[in-house]
JSON list of C-alpha atoms in Angstrom, two decimals:
[
{"chain": "A", "resi": 1, "resn": "MET", "atom": "CA", "xyz": [-1.74, 16.24, -23.73]},
{"chain": "A", "resi": 2, "resn": "ASP", "atom": "CA", "xyz": [-3.61, 18.82, -22.46]},
{"chain": "A", "resi": 3, "resn": "VAL", "atom": "CA", "xyz": [-2.68, 18.88, -18.80]},
{"chain": "A", "resi": 4, "resn": "SER", "atom": "CA", "xyz": [-4.69, 21.59, -17.07]},
{"chain": "A", "resi": 5, "resn": "ALA", "atom": "CA", "xyz": [-8.04, 19.54, -18.66]},
{"chain": "A", "resi": 6, "resn": "THR", "atom": "CA", "xyz": [-6.81, 16.13, -17.93]},
{"chain": "A", "resi": 7, "resn": "LEU", "atom": "CA", "xyz": [-6.29, 17.38, -14.47]},
{"chain": "A", "resi": 8, "resn": "ALA", "atom": "CA", "xyz": [-9.22, 18.91, -14.20]},
{"chain": "A", "resi": 9, "resn": "ARG", "atom": "CA", "xyz": [-10.93, 15.70, -15.39]},
{"chain": "A", "resi": 10, "resn": "ILE", "atom": "CA", "xyz": [-9.27, 13.39, -12.91]},
{"chain": "A", "resi": 11, "resn": "LEU", "atom": "CA", "xyz": [-10.29, 15.83, -9.89]},
{"chain": "A", "resi": 12, "resn": "ARG", "atom": "CA", "xyz": [-13.79, 16.21, -11.31]},
{"chain": "A", "resi": 13, "resn": "ASP", "atom": "CA", "xyz": [-14.02, 12.01, -11.17]},
{"chain": "A", "resi": 14, "resn": "LEU", "atom": "CA", "xyz": [-12.01, 11.42, -7.82]},
{"chain": "A", "resi": 15, "resn": "PRO", "atom": "CA", "xyz": [-15.49, 11.54, -5.65]},
{"chain": "A", "resi": 16, "resn": "ASN", "atom": "CA", "xyz": [-17.39, 9.44, -8.26]},
{"chain": "A", "resi": 17, "resn": "GLY", "atom": "CA", "xyz": [-16.01, 5.77, -6.61]},
{"chain": "A", "resi": 18, "resn": "SER", "atom": "CA", "xyz": [-19.00, 3.67, -6.98]},
{"chain": "A", "resi": 19, "resn": "GLY", "atom": "CA", "xyz": [-20.22, 0.27, -6.36]},
{"chain": "A", "resi": 20, "resn": "SER", "atom": "CA", "xyz": [-17.44, -1.53, -3.87]},
{"chain": "A", "resi": 21, "resn": "GLY", "atom": "CA", "xyz": [-14.95, 1.28, -5.40]},
{"chain": "A", "resi": 22, "resn": "LEU", "atom": "CA", "xyz": [-13.71, 3.96, -3.08]},
{"chain": "A", "resi": 23, "resn": "LEU", "atom": "CA", "xyz": [-12.27, 6.71, -5.70]},
{"chain": "A", "resi": 24, "resn": "GLY", "atom": "CA", "xyz": [-13.50, 7.47, -9.45]},
{"chain": "A", "resi": 25, "resn": "GLY", "atom": "CA", "xyz": [-11.12, 7.98, -12.45]},
{"chain": "A", "resi": 26, "resn": "ASP", "atom": "CA", "xyz": [-8.34, 6.48, -14.20]},
{"chain": "A", "resi": 27, "resn": "PRO", "atom": "CA", "xyz": [-5.15, 5.95, -12.39]},
{"chain": "A", "resi": 28, "resn": "VAL", "atom": "CA", "xyz": [-3.42, 5.38, -15.38]},
{"chain": "A", "resi": 29, "resn": "GLU", "atom": "CA", "xyz": [-4.19, 8.83, -16.67]},
{"chain": "A", "resi": 30, "resn": "CYS", "atom": "CA", "xyz": [-3.07, 10.50, -13.18]},
{"chain": "A", "resi": 31, "resn": "ALA", "atom": "CA", "xyz": [0.23, 8.95, -13.50]},
{"chain": "A", "resi": 32, "resn": "ASP", "atom": "CA", "xyz": [0.58, 10.41, -17.00]},
{"chain": "A", "resi": 33, "resn": "VAL", "atom": "CA", "xyz": [-0.57, 13.79, -15.97]},
{"chain": "A", "resi": 34, "resn": "LEU", "atom": "CA", "xyz": [2.19, 13.75, -13.40]},
{"chain": "A", "resi": 35, "resn": "GLY", "atom": "CA", "xyz": [5.14, 12.30, -15.62]},
{"chain": "A", "resi": 36, "resn": "VAL", "atom": "CA", "xyz": [5.46, 9.75, -13.87]},
{"chain": "A", "resi": 37, "resn": "ASP", "atom": "CA", "xyz": [5.26, 5.37, -14.47]},
{"chain": "A", "resi": 38, "resn": "GLY", "atom": "CA", "xyz": [3.01, 4.75, -11.70]},
{"chain": "A", "resi": 39, "resn": "ILE", "atom": "CA", "xyz": [0.91, 5.80, -8.80]},
{"chain": "A", "resi": 40, "resn": "ALA", "atom": "CA", "xyz": [-0.90, 4.10, -5.66]},
{"chain": "A", "resi": 41, "resn": "VAL", "atom": "CA", "xyz": [-3.12, 5.07, -3.17]},
{"chain": "A", "resi": 42, "resn": "SER", "atom": "CA", "xyz": [-2.97, 3.19, -0.02]},
{"chain": "A", "resi": 43, "resn": "LEU", "atom": "CA", "xyz": [-5.42, 3.98, 3.57]},
{"chain": "A", "resi": 44, "resn": "GLY", "atom": "CA", "xyz": [-3.88, 3.02, 6.60]},
{"chain": "A", "resi": 45, "resn": "THR", "atom": "CA", "xyz": [-5.05, 2.25, 10.48]},
{"chain": "A", "resi": 46, "resn": "ASN", "atom": "CA", "xyz": [-3.32, 1.43, 13.47]},
{"chain": "A", "resi": 47, "resn": "ASP", "atom": "CA", "xyz": [0.07, 2.95, 12.12]},
{"chain": "A", "resi": 48, "resn": "VAL", "atom": "CA", "xyz": [0.04, 0.24, 9.26]},
{"chain": "A", "resi": 49, "resn": "LEU", "atom": "CA", "xyz": [-0.59, 0.85, 5.82]},
{"chain": "A", "resi": 50, "resn": "THR", "atom": "CA", "xyz": [-3.62, -1.61, 5.35]},
{"chain": "A", "resi": 51, "resn": "GLU", "atom": "CA", "xyz": [-4.98, -1.45, 1.76]},
{"chain": "A", "resi": 52, "resn": "LEU", "atom": "CA", "xyz": [-4.27, -0.37, -1.52]},
{"chain": "A", "resi": 53, "resn": "VAL", "atom": "CA", "xyz": [-7.45, 1.45, -2.89]},
{"chain": "A", "resi": 54, "resn": "TRP", "atom": "CA", "xyz": [-6.32, 2.85, -6.21]},
{"chain": "A", "resi": 55, "resn": "SER", "atom": "CA", "xyz": [-3.30, 2.20, -8.09]},
{"chain": "A", "resi": 56, "resn": "THR", "atom": "CA", "xyz": [-1.83, 1.62, -11.78]},
{"chain": "A", "resi": 57, "resn": "PRO", "atom": "CA", "xyz": [-1.34, -2.39, -12.42]},
{"chain": "A", "resi": 58, "resn": "GLY", "atom": "CA", "xyz": [1.93, -3.67, -11.90]},
{"chain": "A", "resi": 59, "resn": "ARG", "atom": "CA", "xyz": [4.80, -2.27, -10.46]},
{"chain": "A", "resi": 60, "resn": "SER", "atom": "CA", "xyz": [3.06, 0.15, -8.13]},
{"chain": "A", "resi": 61, "resn": "ASN", "atom": "CA", "xyz": [0.94, -2.82, -6.36]},
{"chain": "A", "resi": 62, "resn": "ALA", "atom": "CA", "xyz": [3.81, -4.62, -6.07]},
{"chain": "A", "resi": 63, "resn": "LEU", "atom": "CA", "xyz": [5.75, -1.75, -4.38]},
{"chain": "A", "resi": 64, "resn": "ASP", "atom": "CA", "xyz": [3.07, -1.21, -2.21]},
{"chain": "A", "resi": 65, "resn": "ASP", "atom": "CA", "xyz": [2.70, -5.03, -1.30]},
{"chain": "A", "resi": 66, "resn": "VAL", "atom": "CA", "xyz": [6.89, -4.67, -0.40]},
{"chain": "A", "resi": 67, "resn": "GLN", "atom": "CA", "xyz": [6.14, -2.17, 1.75]},
{"chain": "A", "resi": 68, "resn": "CYS", "atom": "CA", "xyz": [3.08, -4.17, 3.38]},
{"chain": "A", "resi": 69, "resn": "THR", "atom": "CA", "xyz": [5.42, -7.19, 3.92]},
{"chain": "A", "resi": 70, "resn": "VAL", "atom": "CA", "xyz": [8.73, -5.33, 5.23]},
{"chain": "A", "resi": 71, "resn": "GLY", "atom": "CA", "xyz": [7.03, -3.11, 7.27]},
{"chain": "A", "resi": 72, "resn": "GLU", "atom": "CA", "xyz": [9.09, -0.17, 6.00]},
{"chain": "A", "resi": 73, "resn": "GLY", "atom": "CA", "xyz": [9.40, 2.12, 3.26]},
{"chain": "A", "resi": 74, "resn": "PRO", "atom": "CA", "xyz": [8.59, 6.17, 1.87]},
{"chain": "A", "resi": 75, "resn": "ALA", "atom": "CA", "xyz": [4.89, 5.69, 1.98]},
{"chain": "A", "resi": 76, "resn": "LEU", "atom": "CA", "xyz": [4.92, 4.44, 5.53]},
{"chain": "A", "resi": 77, "resn": "ASP", "atom": "CA", "xyz": [7.01, 7.06, 6.98]},
{"chain": "A", "resi": 78, "resn": "ALA", "atom": "CA", "xyz": [4.75, 9.68, 5.33]},
{"chain": "A", "resi": 79, "resn": "TYR", "atom": "CA", "xyz": [1.64, 8.33, 6.69]},
{"chain": "A", "resi": 80, "resn": "ARG", "atom": "CA", "xyz": [3.22, 7.47, 10.11]},
{"chain": "A", "resi": 81, "resn": "HIS", "atom": "CA", "xyz": [4.82, 11.10, 10.26]},
{"chain": "A", "resi": 82, "resn": "CYS", "atom": "CA", "xyz": [2.25, 12.74, 7.88]},
{"chain": "A", "resi": 83, "resn": "THR", "atom": "CA", "xyz": [5.04, 14.30, 5.69]},
{"chain": "A", "resi": 84, "resn": "LEU", "atom": "CA", "xyz": [5.92, 14.32, 2.41]},
{"chain": "A", "resi": 85, "resn": "VAL", "atom": "CA", "xyz": [8.95, 11.95, 1.43]},
{"chain": "A", "resi": 86, "resn": "ALA", "atom": "CA", "xyz": [10.05, 12.20, -2.23]},
{"chain": "A", "resi": 87, "resn": "VAL", "atom": "CA", "xyz": [13.71, 9.97, -3.05]},
{"chain": "A", "resi": 88, "resn": "PRO", "atom": "CA", "xyz": [14.80, 11.36, -6.43]},
{"chain": "A", "resi": 89, "resn": "ASP", "atom": "CA", "xyz": [17.07, 9.00, -6.65]},
{"chain": "A", "resi": 90, "resn": "LEU", "atom": "CA", "xyz": [16.65, 5.85, -4.47]},
{"chain": "A", "resi": 91, "resn": "GLU", "atom": "CA", "xyz": [20.39, 4.58, -5.70]},
{"chain": "A", "resi": 92, "resn": "HIS", "atom": "CA", "xyz": [21.66, 7.49, -3.70]},
{"chain": "A", "resi": 93, "resn": "ALA", "atom": "CA", "xyz": [19.26, 6.90, -0.70]},
{"chain": "A", "resi": 94, "resn": "ASP", "atom": "CA", "xyz": [20.28, 6.26, 2.89]},
{"chain": "A", "resi": 95, "resn": "PRO", "atom": "CA", "xyz": [20.77, 2.23, 3.16]},
{"chain": "A", "resi": 96, "resn": "HIS", "atom": "CA", "xyz": [20.02, 2.42, 6.97]},
{"chain": "A", "resi": 97, "resn": "ARG", "atom": "CA", "xyz": [16.74, 4.31, 6.71]},
{"chain": "A", "resi": 98, "resn": "TRP", "atom": "CA", "xyz": [14.66, 1.34, 4.66]},
{"chain": "A", "resi": 99, "resn": "PRO", "atom": "CA", "xyz": [17.75, -1.81, 4.60]},
{"chain": "A", "resi": 100, "resn": "ALA", "atom": "CA", "xyz": [14.81, -4.47, 3.79]},
{"chain": "A", "resi": 101, "resn": "PHE", "atom": "CA", "xyz": [12.63, -2.09, 1.39]},
{"chain": "A", "resi": 102, "resn": "LEU", "atom": "CA", "xyz": [15.33, -0.42, -0.86]},
{"chain": "A", "resi": 103, "resn": "PRO", "atom": "CA", "xyz": [16.88, -3.66, -2.20]},
{"chain": "A", "resi": 104, "resn": "GLU", "atom": "CA", "xyz": [13.11, -4.58, -3.27]},
{"chain": "A", "resi": 105, "resn": "ALA", "atom": "CA", "xyz": [12.17, -1.45, -4.71]},
{"chain": "A", "resi": 106, "resn": "GLN", "atom": "CA", "xyz": [15.80, -1.42, -6.95]},
{"chain": "A", "resi": 107, "resn": "ARG", "atom": "CA", "xyz": [14.70, -4.72, -7.93]},
{"chain": "A", "resi": 108, "resn": "LEU", "atom": "CA", "xyz": [11.19, -3.92, -9.45]},
{"chain": "A", "resi": 109, "resn": "GLY", "atom": "CA", "xyz": [13.15, -1.36, -11.24]},
{"chain": "A", "resi": 110, "resn": "VAL", "atom": "CA", "xyz": [11.58, 1.56, -9.06]},
{"chain": "A", "resi": 111, "resn": "GLN", "atom": "CA", "xyz": [14.44, 4.57, -8.78]},
{"chain": "A", "resi": 112, "resn": "ALA", "atom": "CA", "xyz": [12.73, 7.60, -7.77]},
{"chain": "A", "resi": 113, "resn": "LEU", "atom": "CA", "xyz": [9.42, 7.50, -5.29]},
{"chain": "A", "resi": 114, "resn": "PHE", "atom": "CA", "xyz": [7.49, 10.81, -4.06]},
{"chain": "A", "resi": 115, "resn": "CYS", "atom": "CA", "xyz": [5.13, 9.89, -1.21]},
{"chain": "A", "resi": 116, "resn": "PHE", "atom": "CA", "xyz": [2.60, 12.17, 0.32]},
{"chain": "A", "resi": 117, "resn": "PRO", "atom": "CA", "xyz": [0.28, 12.23, 3.29]},
{"chain": "A", "resi": 118, "resn": "LEU", "atom": "CA", "xyz": [-3.48, 12.34, 2.78]},
{"chain": "A", "resi": 119, "resn": "HIS", "atom": "CA", "xyz": [-4.21, 14.47, 5.67]},
{"chain": "A", "resi": 120, "resn": "LEU", "atom": "CA", "xyz": [-6.14, 17.10, 7.46]},
{"chain": "A", "resi": 121, "resn": "GLY", "atom": "CA", "xyz": [-4.32, 18.52, 10.25]},
{"chain": "A", "resi": 122, "resn": "ALA", "atom": "CA", "xyz": [-2.41, 16.17, 12.55]},
{"chain": "A", "resi": 123, "resn": "VAL", "atom": "CA", "xyz": [-4.72, 13.33, 11.32]},
{"chain": "A", "resi": 124, "resn": "CYS", "atom": "CA", "xyz": [-3.74, 10.86, 8.91]},
{"chain": "A", "resi": 125, "resn": "LEU", "atom": "CA", "xyz": [-5.88, 8.97, 6.38]},
{"chain": "A", "resi": 126, "resn": "GLY", "atom": "CA", "xyz": [-2.98, 7.08, 4.28]},
{"chain": "A", "resi": 127, "resn": "ALA", "atom": "CA", "xyz": [-0.42, 7.98, 1.52]},
{"chain": "A", "resi": 128, "resn": "PHE", "atom": "CA", "xyz": [-0.24, 8.85, -2.25]},
{"chain": "A", "resi": 129, "resn": "THR", "atom": "CA", "xyz": [2.58, 7.54, -3.83]},
{"chain": "A", "resi": 130, "resn": "ALA", "atom": "CA", "xyz": [3.91, 8.49, -7.56]},
{"chain": "A", "resi": 131, "resn": "GLN", "atom": "CA", "xyz": [6.75, 6.36, -8.78]},
{"chain": "A", "resi": 132, "resn": "ARG", "atom": "CA", "xyz": [9.43, 6.56, -11.50]},
{"chain": "A", "resi": 133, "resn": "THR", "atom": "CA", "xyz": [11.61, 3.89, -13.30]},
{"chain": "A", "resi": 134, "resn": "VAL", "atom": "CA", "xyz": [14.33, 6.70, -14.06]},
{"chain": "A", "resi": 135, "resn": "PRO", "atom": "CA", "xyz": [15.93, 8.96, -10.98]},
{"chain": "A", "resi": 136, "resn": "GLY", "atom": "CA", "xyz": [15.15, 12.38, -10.95]},
{"chain": "A", "resi": 137, "resn": "PRO", "atom": "CA", "xyz": [13.06, 15.22, -9.03]},
{"chain": "A", "resi": 138, "resn": "LEU", "atom": "CA", "xyz": [9.63, 15.93, -9.66]},
{"chain": "A", "resi": 139, "resn": "SER", "atom": "CA", "xyz": [9.48, 19.55, -11.74]},
{"chain": "A", "resi": 140, "resn": "PRO", "atom": "CA", "xyz": [7.55, 22.71, -9.87]},
{"chain": "A", "resi": 141, "resn": "ALA", "atom": "CA", "xyz": [4.53, 22.14, -11.83]},
{"chain": "A", "resi": 142, "resn": "GLN", "atom": "CA", "xyz": [4.73, 18.55, -11.44]},
{"chain": "A", "resi": 143, "resn": "MET", "atom": "CA", "xyz": [4.95, 18.29, -7.90]},
{"chain": "A", "resi": 144, "resn": "ASN", "atom": "CA", "xyz": [2.22, 21.25, -7.50]},
{"chain": "A", "resi": 145, "resn": "ASP", "atom": "CA", "xyz": [-0.14, 18.97, -9.51]},
{"chain": "A", "resi": 146, "resn": "ALA", "atom": "CA", "xyz": [0.93, 16.12, -6.99]},
{"chain": "A", "resi": 147, "resn": "LEU", "atom": "CA", "xyz": [0.18, 18.16, -3.93]},
{"chain": "A", "resi": 148, "resn": "ILE", "atom": "CA", "xyz": [-3.60, 19.34, -5.63]},
{"chain": "A", "resi": 149, "resn": "LEU", "atom": "CA", "xyz": [-3.82, 15.98, -6.14]},
{"chain": "A", "resi": 150, "resn": "ALA", "atom": "CA", "xyz": [-3.14, 14.51, -2.85]},
{"chain": "A", "resi": 151, "resn": "ALA", "atom": "CA", "xyz": [-5.58, 17.17, -1.37]},
{"chain": "A", "resi": 152, "resn": "ALA", "atom": "CA", "xyz": [-8.05, 16.07, -3.77]},
{"chain": "A", "resi": 153, "resn": "ILE", "atom": "CA", "xyz": [-7.85, 12.69, -2.68]},
{"chain": "A", "resi": 154, "resn": "THR", "atom": "CA", "xyz": [-7.88, 13.34, 0.69]},
{"chain": "A", "resi": 155, "resn": "SER", "atom": "CA", "xyz": [-11.26, 15.68, 0.36]},
{"chain": "A", "resi": 156, "resn": "ALA", "atom": "CA", "xyz": [-12.97, 12.72, -1.37]},
{"chain": "A", "resi": 157, "resn": "LEU", "atom": "CA", "xyz": [-11.82, 10.41, 1.31]},
{"chain": "A", "resi": 158, "resn": "ILE", "atom": "CA", "xyz": [-13.10, 12.84, 3.92]},
{"chain": "A", "resi": 159, "resn": "ARG", "atom": "CA", "xyz": [-16.34, 12.84, 2.21]},
{"chain": "A", "resi": 160, "resn": "ASP", "atom": "CA", "xyz": [-17.51, 9.44, 2.38]},
{"chain": "A", "resi": 161, "resn": "SER", "atom": "CA", "xyz": [-15.62, 8.62, 5.61]},
{"chain": "A", "resi": 162, "resn": "ARG", "atom": "CA", "xyz": [-18.00, 5.87, 6.13]},
{"chain": "A", "resi": 163, "resn": "GLN", "atom": "CA", "xyz": [-16.65, 3.91, 3.26]},
{"chain": "A", "resi": 164, "resn": "ARG", "atom": "CA", "xyz": [-13.22, 4.68, 3.83]},
{"chain": "A", "resi": 165, "resn": "THR", "atom": "CA", "xyz": [-13.52, 3.28, 7.42]},
{"chain": "A", "resi": 166, "resn": "SER", "atom": "CA", "xyz": [-14.94, 0.16, 5.60]},
{"chain": "A", "resi": 167, "resn": "PHE", "atom": "CA", "xyz": [-11.83, -0.30, 3.13]},
{"chain": "A", "resi": 168, "resn": "ALA", "atom": "CA", "xyz": [-9.39, 0.69, 5.97]},
{"chain": "A", "resi": 169, "resn": "GLN", "atom": "CA", "xyz": [-11.17, -2.06, 8.37]},
{"chain": "A", "resi": 170, "resn": "ALA", "atom": "CA", "xyz": [-11.36, -4.37, 5.69]},
{"chain": "A", "resi": 171, "resn": "GLU", "atom": "CA", "xyz": [-15.35, -5.07, 5.97]},
{"chain": "A", "resi": 172, "resn": "PRO", "atom": "CA", "xyz": [-16.34, -7.85, 3.80]},
{"chain": "A", "resi": 173, "resn": "HIS", "atom": "CA", "xyz": [-18.72, -6.02, 1.33]},
{"chain": "A", "resi": 174, "resn": "THR", "atom": "CA", "xyz": [-15.30, -3.99, -0.32]},
{"chain": "A", "resi": 175, "resn": "GLU", "atom": "CA", "xyz": [-13.64, -5.49, -2.83]},
{"chain": "A", "resi": 176, "resn": "LEU", "atom": "CA", "xyz": [-9.86, -5.47, -1.38]},
{"chain": "A", "resi": 177, "resn": "HIS", "atom": "CA", "xyz": [-6.93, -5.33, -3.03]},
{"chain": "A", "resi": 178, "resn": "ARG", "atom": "CA", "xyz": [-5.39, -7.45, -0.12]},
{"chain": "A", "resi": 179, "resn": "ALA", "atom": "CA", "xyz": [-8.94, -9.50, 1.33]},
{"chain": "A", "resi": 180, "resn": "ALA", "atom": "CA", "xyz": [-6.40, -12.52, 1.63]},
{"chain": "A", "resi": 181, "resn": "VAL", "atom": "CA", "xyz": [-4.10, -10.99, 3.66]},
{"chain": "A", "resi": 182, "resn": "HIS", "atom": "CA", "xyz": [-7.10, -9.94, 6.06]},
{"chain": "A", "resi": 183, "resn": "GLN", "atom": "CA", "xyz": [-8.79, -13.10, 6.25]},
{"chain": "A", "resi": 184, "resn": "ALA", "atom": "CA", "xyz": [-5.28, -14.69, 6.87]},
{"chain": "A", "resi": 185, "resn": "THR", "atom": "CA", "xyz": [-4.50, -12.33, 9.68]},
{"chain": "A", "resi": 186, "resn": "GLY", "atom": "CA", "xyz": [-8.04, -13.55, 11.11]},
{"chain": "A", "resi": 187, "resn": "MET", "atom": "CA", "xyz": [-7.02, -16.82, 11.22]},
{"chain": "A", "resi": 188, "resn": "ILE", "atom": "CA", "xyz": [-3.42, -16.41, 12.45]},
{"chain": "A", "resi": 189, "resn": "SER", "atom": "CA", "xyz": [-5.14, -14.35, 15.47]},
{"chain": "A", "resi": 190, "resn": "VAL", "atom": "CA", "xyz": [-7.15, -17.34, 16.22]},
{"chain": "A", "resi": 191, "resn": "GLN", "atom": "CA", "xyz": [-4.76, -19.93, 15.74]},
{"chain": "A", "resi": 192, "resn": "ALA", "atom": "CA", "xyz": [-1.59, -18.47, 17.90]},
{"chain": "A", "resi": 193, "resn": "GLY", "atom": "CA", "xyz": [-4.26, -17.01, 20.10]},
{"chain": "A", "resi": 194, "resn": "VAL", "atom": "CA", "xyz": [-2.66, -13.22, 19.51]},
{"chain": "A", "resi": 195, "resn": "LEU", "atom": "CA", "xyz": [-4.31, -10.06, 18.84]},
{"chain": "A", "resi": 196, "resn": "LEU", "atom": "CA", "xyz": [-5.15, -8.96, 15.06]},
{"chain": "A", "resi": 197, "resn": "PRO", "atom": "CA", "xyz": [-1.76, -6.53, 15.01]},
{"chain": "A", "resi": 198, "resn": "GLU", "atom": "CA", "xyz": [0.76, -9.28, 16.10]},
{"chain": "A", "resi": 199, "resn": "ALA", "atom": "CA", "xyz": [-1.20, -11.78, 13.86]},
{"chain": "A", "resi": 200, "resn": "LEU", "atom": "CA", "xyz": [-0.20, -9.49, 10.72]},
{"chain": "A", "resi": 201, "resn": "THR", "atom": "CA", "xyz": [3.76, -9.17, 12.22]},
{"chain": "A", "resi": 202, "resn": "ILE", "atom": "CA", "xyz": [3.33, -13.08, 12.21]},
{"chain": "A", "resi": 203, "resn": "LEU", "atom": "CA", "xyz": [2.32, -13.24, 8.89]},
{"chain": "A", "resi": 204, "resn": "ARG", "atom": "CA", "xyz": [4.73, -10.41, 7.38]},
{"chain": "A", "resi": 205, "resn": "ALA", "atom": "CA", "xyz": [7.67, -11.90, 9.05]},
{"chain": "A", "resi": 206, "resn": "HIS", "atom": "CA", "xyz": [7.15, -15.40, 7.25]},
{"chain": "A", "resi": 207, "resn": "ALA", "atom": "CA", "xyz": [6.43, -13.82, 3.97]},
{"chain": "A", "resi": 208, "resn": "TYR", "atom": "CA", "xyz": [9.77, -11.68, 4.31]},
{"chain": "A", "resi": 209, "resn": "ARG", "atom": "CA", "xyz": [11.64, -14.70, 6.01]},
{"chain": "A", "resi": 210, "resn": "THR", "atom": "CA", "xyz": [10.44, -17.18, 3.18]},
{"chain": "A", "resi": 211, "resn": "GLU", "atom": "CA", "xyz": [11.20, -14.48, 0.46]},
{"chain": "A", "resi": 212, "resn": "ARG", "atom": "CA", "xyz": [7.65, -15.08, -0.67]},
{"chain": "A", "resi": 213, "resn": "PRO", "atom": "CA", "xyz": [4.98, -12.26, -1.80]},
{"chain": "A", "resi": 214, "resn": "LEU", "atom": "CA", "xyz": [2.88, -11.14, 1.48]},
{"chain": "A", "resi": 215, "resn": "LEU", "atom": "CA", "xyz": [-0.73, -12.09, -0.76]},
{"chain": "A", "resi": 216, "resn": "ALA", "atom": "CA", "xyz": [0.68, -15.51, -1.59]},
{"chain": "A", "resi": 217, "resn": "THR", "atom": "CA", "xyz": [1.74, -16.36, 1.65]},
{"chain": "A", "resi": 218, "resn": "ALA", "atom": "CA", "xyz": [-1.82, -15.11, 3.14]},
{"chain": "A", "resi": 219, "resn": "GLU", "atom": "CA", "xyz": [-3.55, -17.17, 0.27]},
{"chain": "A", "resi": 220, "resn": "ALA", "atom": "CA", "xyz": [-1.50, -20.40, 1.65]},
{"chain": "A", "resi": 221, "resn": "VAL", "atom": "CA", "xyz": [-3.13, -19.51, 5.06]},
{"chain": "A", "resi": 222, "resn": "VAL", "atom": "CA", "xyz": [-6.54, -19.31, 4.08]},
{"chain": "A", "resi": 223, "resn": "ALA", "atom": "CA", "xyz": [-6.44, -22.58, 1.67]},
{"chain": "A", "resi": 224, "resn": "ARG", "atom": "CA", "xyz": [-5.05, -24.02, 5.06]},
{"chain": "A", "resi": 225, "resn": "ARG", "atom": "CA", "xyz": [-1.88, -24.92, 3.30]},
{"chain": "A", "resi": 226, "resn": "LEU", "atom": "CA", "xyz": [-0.06, -23.11, 6.33]},
{"chain": "A", "resi": 227, "resn": "HIS", "atom": "CA", "xyz": [-0.78, -22.46, 9.71]},
{"chain": "A", "resi": 228, "resn": "PHE", "atom": "CA", "xyz": [0.52, -21.21, 12.99]},
{"chain": "A", "resi": 229, "resn": "ARG", "atom": "CA", "xyz": [-1.06, -23.38, 15.79]},
{"chain": "A", "resi": 230, "resn": "GLU", "atom": "CA", "xyz": [1.97, -24.82, 17.12]},
{"chain": "A", "resi": 231, "resn": "ASN", "atom": "CA", "xyz": [4.66, -22.68, 15.48]},
{"chain": "A", "resi": 232, "resn": "ARG", "atom": "CA", "xyz": [4.81, -19.20, 15.11]},
{"chain": "A", "resi": 233, "resn": "ASP", "atom": "CA", "xyz": [7.38, -19.47, 12.19]},
{"chain": "A", "resi": 234, "resn": "GLY", "atom": "CA", "xyz": [4.43, -21.53, 10.50]},
{"chain": "A", "resi": 235, "resn": "THR", "atom": "CA", "xyz": [3.87, -24.99, 9.43]},
{"chain": "A", "resi": 236, "resn": "SER", "atom": "CA", "xyz": [3.46, -26.39, 5.86]},
{"chain": "A", "resi": 237, "resn": "THR", "atom": "CA", "xyz": [0.46, -28.55, 5.58]},
{"chain": "A", "resi": 238, "resn": "PRO", "atom": "CA", "xyz": [0.56, -29.68, 2.00]},
{"chain": "A", "resi": 239, "resn": "SER", "atom": "CA", "xyz": [-3.07, -31.68, 1.78]},
{"chain": "A", "resi": 240, "resn": "GLY", "atom": "CA", "xyz": [-4.44, -28.35, 2.71]},
{"chain": "A", "resi": 241, "resn": "ASN", "atom": "CA", "xyz": [-7.18, -30.44, 4.77]},
{"chain": "A", "resi": 242, "resn": "ARG", "atom": "CA", "xyz": [-6.63, -29.47, 8.27]},
{"chain": "A", "resi": 243, "resn": "ASP", "atom": "CA", "xyz": [-8.88, -27.09, 10.33]}
]
């Protein structure tokens, strides 16, 4: 593979997200050019990574969902602190830094993570994550390419700030990876009489406590199989016919 030519094509295609998409190009090709097993781009708002907008399928999606569920992880730190977070060997990471995230990442087979803030100055829009199933650092050339990609992704997001905001705030016309999560958060907000950030915390806590994926938990709320009207820990409704 001609890395320079492929990288140039990825950079050219990034701003060309069309329809309900936000970024153009092929994320699998992006992972290949960086020499990693997967990548993910997530947007943030209110100190939380709210929506996955570009990723390789499978492990990267699951890894992003884990961080959203447990509320901790390298990508969240990269976004919240607007700094690069590189963990070339998760087995030797400080177990106290991400106590809930690390076991889940290892269960998914992720051994190395490199998370780049998508920022312009002190303003951070989200995080770009590259993951590997084997430990080891990125080479200097790979790190340089990743930094170039992170800057290009940031530029593409800034260029279409209106659409970026639509994704980050989960507006109805966007095709969202976590559409059910956003819908469930709104329902819990009404059921429990709390603001949206606390409603999301309730949803995440239930998913973590019951060891279910966040999306599956959200889908149960949307289908009215789970509600939080009388009990903030959640009450199951098998028939799914309650309002």
